[in-house]
XYZ file of C-alpha atoms in Angstrom:
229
model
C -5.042 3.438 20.096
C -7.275 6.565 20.744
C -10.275 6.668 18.687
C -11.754 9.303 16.502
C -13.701 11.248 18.629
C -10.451 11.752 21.500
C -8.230 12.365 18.330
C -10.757 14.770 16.580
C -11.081 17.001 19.768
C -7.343 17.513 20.128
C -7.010 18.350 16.656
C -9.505 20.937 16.790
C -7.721 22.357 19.929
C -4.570 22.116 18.337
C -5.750 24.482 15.605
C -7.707 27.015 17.785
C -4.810 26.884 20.330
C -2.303 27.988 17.275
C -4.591 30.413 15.154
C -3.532 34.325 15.677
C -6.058 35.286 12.904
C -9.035 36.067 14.815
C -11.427 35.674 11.845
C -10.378 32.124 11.395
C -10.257 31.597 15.361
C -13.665 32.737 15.679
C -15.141 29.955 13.288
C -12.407 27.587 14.425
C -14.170 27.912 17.924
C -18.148 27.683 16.719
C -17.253 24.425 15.682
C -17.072 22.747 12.308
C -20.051 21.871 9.811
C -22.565 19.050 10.691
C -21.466 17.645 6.924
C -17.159 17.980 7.403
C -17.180 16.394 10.646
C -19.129 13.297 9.448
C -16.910 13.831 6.592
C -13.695 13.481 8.588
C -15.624 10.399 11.346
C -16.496 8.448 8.425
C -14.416 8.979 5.637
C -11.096 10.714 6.226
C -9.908 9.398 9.976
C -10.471 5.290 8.487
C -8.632 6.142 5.271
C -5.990 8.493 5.997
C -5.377 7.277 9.845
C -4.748 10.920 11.440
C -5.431 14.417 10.636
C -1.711 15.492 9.582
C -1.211 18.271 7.730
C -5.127 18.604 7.571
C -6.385 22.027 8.447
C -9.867 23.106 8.896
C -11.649 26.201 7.529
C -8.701 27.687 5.887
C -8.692 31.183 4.686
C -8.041 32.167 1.197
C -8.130 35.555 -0.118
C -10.580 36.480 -2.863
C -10.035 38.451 -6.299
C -12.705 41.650 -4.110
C -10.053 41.418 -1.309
C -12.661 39.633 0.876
C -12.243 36.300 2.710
C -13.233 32.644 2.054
C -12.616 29.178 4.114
C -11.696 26.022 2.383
C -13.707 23.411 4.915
C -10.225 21.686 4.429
C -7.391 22.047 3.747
C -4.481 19.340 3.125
C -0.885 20.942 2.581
C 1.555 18.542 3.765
C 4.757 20.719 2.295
C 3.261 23.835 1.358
C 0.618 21.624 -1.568
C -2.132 23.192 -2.170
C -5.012 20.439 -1.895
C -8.565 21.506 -0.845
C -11.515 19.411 0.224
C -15.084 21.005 0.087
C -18.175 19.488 1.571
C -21.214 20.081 -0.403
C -24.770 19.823 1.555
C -27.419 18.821 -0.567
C -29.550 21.340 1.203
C -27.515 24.172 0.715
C -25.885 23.078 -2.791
C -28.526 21.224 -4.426
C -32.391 21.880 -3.536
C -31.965 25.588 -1.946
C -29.443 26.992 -5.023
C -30.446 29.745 -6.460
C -29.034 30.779 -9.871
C -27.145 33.659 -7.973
C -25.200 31.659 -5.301
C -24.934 28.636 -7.988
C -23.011 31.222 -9.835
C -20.776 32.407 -7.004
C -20.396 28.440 -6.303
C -18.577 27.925 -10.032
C -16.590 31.161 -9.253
C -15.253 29.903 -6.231
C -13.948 26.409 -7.281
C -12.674 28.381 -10.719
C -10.677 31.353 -8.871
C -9.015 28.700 -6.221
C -8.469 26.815 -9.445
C -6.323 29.059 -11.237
C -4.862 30.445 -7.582
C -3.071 26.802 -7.708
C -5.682 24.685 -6.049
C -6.404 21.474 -6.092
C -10.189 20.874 -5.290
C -12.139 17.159 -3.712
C -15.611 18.267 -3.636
C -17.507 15.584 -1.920
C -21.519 15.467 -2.048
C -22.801 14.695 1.688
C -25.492 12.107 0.860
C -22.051 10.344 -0.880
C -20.443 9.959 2.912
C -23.711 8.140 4.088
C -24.355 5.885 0.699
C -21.089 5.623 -0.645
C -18.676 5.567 2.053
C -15.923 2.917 0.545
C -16.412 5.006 -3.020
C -15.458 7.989 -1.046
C -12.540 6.537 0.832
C -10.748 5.745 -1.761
C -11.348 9.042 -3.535
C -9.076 10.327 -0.510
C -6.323 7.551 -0.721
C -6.001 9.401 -4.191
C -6.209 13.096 -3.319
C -3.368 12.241 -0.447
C -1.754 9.923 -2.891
C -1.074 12.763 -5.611
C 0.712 14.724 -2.503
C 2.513 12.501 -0.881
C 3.657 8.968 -1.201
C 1.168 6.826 1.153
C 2.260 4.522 3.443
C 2.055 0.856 2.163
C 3.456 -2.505 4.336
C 6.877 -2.419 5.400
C 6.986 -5.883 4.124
C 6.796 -4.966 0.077
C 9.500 -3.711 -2.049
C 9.269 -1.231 -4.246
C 8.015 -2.657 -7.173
C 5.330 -4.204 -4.729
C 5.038 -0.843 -2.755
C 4.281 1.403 -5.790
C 2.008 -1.064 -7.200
C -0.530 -0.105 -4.373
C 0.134 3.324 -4.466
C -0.959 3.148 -8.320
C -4.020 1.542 -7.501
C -4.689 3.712 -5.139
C -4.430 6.520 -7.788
C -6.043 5.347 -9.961
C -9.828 4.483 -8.595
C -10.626 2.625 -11.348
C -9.839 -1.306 -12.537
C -6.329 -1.129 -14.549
C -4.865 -4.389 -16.628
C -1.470 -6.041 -16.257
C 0.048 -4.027 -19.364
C -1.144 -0.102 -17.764
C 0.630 -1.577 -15.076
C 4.079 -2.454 -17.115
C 3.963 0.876 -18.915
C 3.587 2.659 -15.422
C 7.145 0.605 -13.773
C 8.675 0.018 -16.850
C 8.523 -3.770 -17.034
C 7.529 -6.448 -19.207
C 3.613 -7.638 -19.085
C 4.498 -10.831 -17.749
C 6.325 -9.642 -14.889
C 3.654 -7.212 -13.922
C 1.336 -9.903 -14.087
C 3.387 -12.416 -11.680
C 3.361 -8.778 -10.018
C -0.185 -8.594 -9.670
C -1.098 -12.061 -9.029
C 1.240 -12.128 -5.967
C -0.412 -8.855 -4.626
C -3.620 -10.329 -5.256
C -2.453 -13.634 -2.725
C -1.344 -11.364 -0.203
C -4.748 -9.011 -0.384
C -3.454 -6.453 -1.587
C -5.253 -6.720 -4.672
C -8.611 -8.324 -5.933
C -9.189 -9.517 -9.294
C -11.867 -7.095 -11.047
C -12.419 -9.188 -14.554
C -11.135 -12.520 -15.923
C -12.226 -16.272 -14.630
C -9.049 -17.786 -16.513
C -6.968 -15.241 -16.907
C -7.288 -12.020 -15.185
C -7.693 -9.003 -17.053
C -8.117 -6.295 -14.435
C -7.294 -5.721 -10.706
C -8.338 -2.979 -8.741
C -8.032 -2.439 -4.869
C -10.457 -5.064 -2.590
C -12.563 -2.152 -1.732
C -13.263 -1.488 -5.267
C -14.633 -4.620 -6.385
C -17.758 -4.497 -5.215
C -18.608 -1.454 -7.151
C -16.550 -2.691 -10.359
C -19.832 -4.981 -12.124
C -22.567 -4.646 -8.781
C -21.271 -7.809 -6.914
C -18.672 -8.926 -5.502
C -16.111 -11.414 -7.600
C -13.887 -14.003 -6.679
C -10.492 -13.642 -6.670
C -9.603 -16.922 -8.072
C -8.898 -18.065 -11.475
């Protein structure tokens, strides 16, 4: 299976090969931030598995009839989903009060233009990379419905998918409410995700209270738990 770096490349001349608008061509071809390509190496390609319907420095109009890039974009049917990569250099130590300013009116205006922003703080891809990769699973998952094992069914399947929504621990009643069903099916539910790996167990020795994604646990209470009762 090609790796990242063979898979990056011909996504990148995908997009330059395609793009007529020689404004976006022109950054297109200088190459892509030091901060959205670690982004995508370290974050997006693990999570999300390819770069469909991802586009890079996509160009928005602005309320002065000037031009702005989204570092990416994700519109998989025509959504409107927008990923911005912000450098602590350039967004944190070096911000004046004039560009913080034109910062806040930038995520507001895409805002209310239908936008759906995932700003992502560089030092967060080096320290908290599994933190991060979840925060994608959601962003795709409130787009599109993400893949899950052949091998579930539906109640099974969508189970994940919530999980993956959420990004936090969620108990076996949140769960009922969400599929319609009883609390003790969602917890047989949840306990048979939690034997296949699906799931982990995020609170309860006895009885489990919580379950979150295996990824998650180790940032639920600092350590890792078990998963058995």
């Amino acid at each position: 299976m090609p790796g990242f770096e063979e898979k990056y490349e011909e996504w990148m001349r995908a997009n330059v090969s395609s793009e007529t608008n020689p404004r976006r061509r022109e950054r297109l071809e200088k190459g892509l931030s030091h901060g959205s390509v670690e982004f995508l190496r370290s974050i997006w390609f693990p999570a999300a598995g390819s770069f469909d319907h991802l586009h890079p420095e996509w160009e928005v109009r602005d309320l002065n009839g000037g031009y702005r890039y989204i570092d990416l974009a994700y519109r998989p049917g025509g959504a409107m989903g927008g990923i911005e990569i912000q450098d602590y250099g350039s967004h944190a130590r070096d911000l004046d009060t004039r560009r913080f300013k034109d910062l806040c009116w930038r995520h507001g205006l895409l805002a209310l233009d239908g936008w759906t922003l995932l700003p992502i703080a560089y030092p967060s891809i080096k320290e908290e990379p599994q933190r991060c990769k979840q925060l994608v699973l959601a962003f795709i998952g409130k787009f599109v419905a993400t893949d899950v094992p052949a091998a579930l069914d539906w109640l099974e399947a969508e189970t994940v998918r919530y999980a993956r929504r959420l990004l936090r621990p969620f108990s076996p009643s949140e769960l009922a409410d969400h599929l319609r069903i009883t609390s003790s099916h969602s917890r047989r539910l949840l306990n048979r995700l939690v034997e296949m790996g699906m799931l982990s167990v995020a609170s309860g020795n006895q009885r489990h209270r919580t379950f979150v994604l295996p990824s998650d646990v180790s940032g639920v209470n600092g350590k890792k738990r078990s998963t058995r009762s």
